[in-house]
PDB file of C-alpha atoms and ligand atoms in Angstrom:
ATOM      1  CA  UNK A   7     -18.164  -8.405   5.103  1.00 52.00           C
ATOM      2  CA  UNK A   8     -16.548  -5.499   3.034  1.00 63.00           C
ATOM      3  CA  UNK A   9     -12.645  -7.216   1.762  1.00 77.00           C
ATOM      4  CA  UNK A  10     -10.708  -4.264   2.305  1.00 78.00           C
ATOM      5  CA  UNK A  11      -8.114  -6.322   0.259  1.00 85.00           C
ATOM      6  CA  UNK A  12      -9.760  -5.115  -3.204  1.00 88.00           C
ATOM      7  CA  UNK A  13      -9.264  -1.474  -2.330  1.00 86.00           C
ATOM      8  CA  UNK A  14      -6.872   0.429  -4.356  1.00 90.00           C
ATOM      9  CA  UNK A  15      -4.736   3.011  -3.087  1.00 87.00           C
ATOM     10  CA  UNK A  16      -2.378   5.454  -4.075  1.00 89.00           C
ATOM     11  CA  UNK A  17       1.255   5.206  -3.353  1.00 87.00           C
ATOM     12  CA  UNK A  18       4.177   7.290  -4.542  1.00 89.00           C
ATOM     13  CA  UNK A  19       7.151   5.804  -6.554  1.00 92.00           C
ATOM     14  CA  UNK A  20      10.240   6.825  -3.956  1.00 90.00           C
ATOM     15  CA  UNK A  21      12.770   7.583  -6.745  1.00 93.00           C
ATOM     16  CA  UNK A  22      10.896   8.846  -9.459  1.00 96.00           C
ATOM     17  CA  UNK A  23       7.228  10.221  -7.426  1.00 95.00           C
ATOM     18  CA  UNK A  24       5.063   8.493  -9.934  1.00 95.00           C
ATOM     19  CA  UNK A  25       1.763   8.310  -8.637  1.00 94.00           C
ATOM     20  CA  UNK A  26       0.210   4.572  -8.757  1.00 93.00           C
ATOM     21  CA  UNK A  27      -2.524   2.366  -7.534  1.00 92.00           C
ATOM     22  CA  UNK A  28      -1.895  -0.861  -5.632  1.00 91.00           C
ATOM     23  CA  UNK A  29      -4.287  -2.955  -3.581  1.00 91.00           C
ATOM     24  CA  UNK A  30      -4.248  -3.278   0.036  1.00 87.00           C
ATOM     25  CA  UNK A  31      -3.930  -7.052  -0.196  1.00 89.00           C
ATOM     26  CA  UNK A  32      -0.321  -6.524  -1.664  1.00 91.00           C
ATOM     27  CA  UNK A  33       0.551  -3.915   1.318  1.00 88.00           C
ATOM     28  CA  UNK A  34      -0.934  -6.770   3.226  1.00 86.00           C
ATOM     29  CA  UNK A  35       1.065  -9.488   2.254  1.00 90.00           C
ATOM     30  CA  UNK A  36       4.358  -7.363   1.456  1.00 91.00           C
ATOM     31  CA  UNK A  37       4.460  -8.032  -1.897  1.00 93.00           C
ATOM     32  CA  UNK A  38       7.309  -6.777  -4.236  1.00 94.00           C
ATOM     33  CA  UNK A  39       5.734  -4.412  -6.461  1.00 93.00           C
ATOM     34  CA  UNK A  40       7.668  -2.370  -9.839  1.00 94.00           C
ATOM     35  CA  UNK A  41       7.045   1.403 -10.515  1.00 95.00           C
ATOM     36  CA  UNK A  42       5.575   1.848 -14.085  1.00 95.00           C
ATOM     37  CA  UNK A  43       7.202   4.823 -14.789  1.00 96.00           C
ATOM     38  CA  UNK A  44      10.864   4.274 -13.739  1.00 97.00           C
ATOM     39  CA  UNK A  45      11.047   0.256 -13.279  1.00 96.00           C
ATOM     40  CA  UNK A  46      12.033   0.013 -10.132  1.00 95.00           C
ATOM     41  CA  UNK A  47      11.232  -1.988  -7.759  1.00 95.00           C
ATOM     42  CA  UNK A  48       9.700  -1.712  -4.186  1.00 92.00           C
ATOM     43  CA  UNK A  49       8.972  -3.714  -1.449  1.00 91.00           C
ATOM     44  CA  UNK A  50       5.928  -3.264  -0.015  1.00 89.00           C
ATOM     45  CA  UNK A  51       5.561  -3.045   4.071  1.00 83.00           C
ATOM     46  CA  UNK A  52       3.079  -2.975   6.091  1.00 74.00           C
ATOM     47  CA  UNK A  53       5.108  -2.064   9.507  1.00 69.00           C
ATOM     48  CA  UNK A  54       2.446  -0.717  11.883  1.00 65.00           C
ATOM     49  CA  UNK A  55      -0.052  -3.895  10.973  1.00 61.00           C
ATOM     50  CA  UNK A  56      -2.278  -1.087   9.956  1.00 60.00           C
ATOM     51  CA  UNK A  57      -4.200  -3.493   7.684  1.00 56.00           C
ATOM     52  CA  UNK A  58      -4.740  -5.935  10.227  1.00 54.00           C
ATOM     53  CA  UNK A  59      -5.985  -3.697  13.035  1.00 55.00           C
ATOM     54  CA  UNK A  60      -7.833  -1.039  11.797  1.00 51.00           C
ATOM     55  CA  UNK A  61     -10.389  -3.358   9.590  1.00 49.00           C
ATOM     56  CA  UNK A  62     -13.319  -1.520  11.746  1.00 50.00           C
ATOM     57  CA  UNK A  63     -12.625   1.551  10.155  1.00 57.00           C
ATOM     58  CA  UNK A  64     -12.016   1.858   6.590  1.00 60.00           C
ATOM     59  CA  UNK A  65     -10.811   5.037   6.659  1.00 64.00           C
ATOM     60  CA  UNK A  66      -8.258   4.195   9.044  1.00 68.00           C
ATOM     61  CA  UNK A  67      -7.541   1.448   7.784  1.00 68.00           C
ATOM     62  CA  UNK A  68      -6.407   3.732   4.202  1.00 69.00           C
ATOM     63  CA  UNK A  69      -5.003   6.385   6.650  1.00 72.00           C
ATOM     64  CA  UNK A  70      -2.403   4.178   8.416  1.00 74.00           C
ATOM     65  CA  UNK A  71      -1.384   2.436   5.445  1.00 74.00           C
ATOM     66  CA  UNK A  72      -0.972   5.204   3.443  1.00 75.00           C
ATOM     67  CA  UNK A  73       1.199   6.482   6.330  1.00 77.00           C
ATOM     68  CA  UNK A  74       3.007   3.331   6.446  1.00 77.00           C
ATOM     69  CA  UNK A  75       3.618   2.938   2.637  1.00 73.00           C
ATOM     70  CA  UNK A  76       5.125   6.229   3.019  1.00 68.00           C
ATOM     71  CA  UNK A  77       7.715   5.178   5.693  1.00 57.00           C
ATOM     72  CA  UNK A  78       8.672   2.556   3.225  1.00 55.00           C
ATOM     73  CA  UNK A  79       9.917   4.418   0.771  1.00 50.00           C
ATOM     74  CA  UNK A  80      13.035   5.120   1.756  1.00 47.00           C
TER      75      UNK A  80
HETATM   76 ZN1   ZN B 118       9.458   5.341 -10.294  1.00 89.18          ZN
END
C-alpha cells in the first residue's frame, strides 16, 4: 500500500508567501509547523479530513489538502 504520509507538498507561508514542503503526515496529524523564511509559526489543519477520505485517489487526496492548507492560513 502506497503511505501517502511520505508525500511532500507545497504550502505557502501566510505572512510572508514563502513557498515550502511539508509532508502529508504533519497535515494529517495537525502538527505545528515554523516558516523558514520568516519564523513563524503555523498550525497545520486538516479541516475537510481530506487526508483521511480521499486515500483512493492520490491526486485528490493532494488536491483537497492543498485546498485545505490554504483555508488555514488565515
Ligand atoms: Zn513566512
Amino acid at each position: 500500500m502506497f503511505n501517502l504520509d511520505q508525500i511532500w507538498i507545497n504550502a505557502a507561508c501566510p505572512k510572508c508567501n514563502y513557498s515550502f514542503e511539508i509532508q502529508i503526515i504533519d497535515a494529517r496529524l495537525e502538527k505545528l509547523v515554523y516558516c523558514p523564511n520568516c519564523k513563524c509559526s503555523i498550525q497545520l489543519k486538516d479541516e475537510s479530513a481530506s487526508v483521511h477520505t480521499s486515500t483512493k485517489n492520490i491526486n485528490n487526496a493532494i488536491n483537497e489538502l492543498n485546498k485545505a492548507l490554504n483555508i488555514s492560513f488565515k
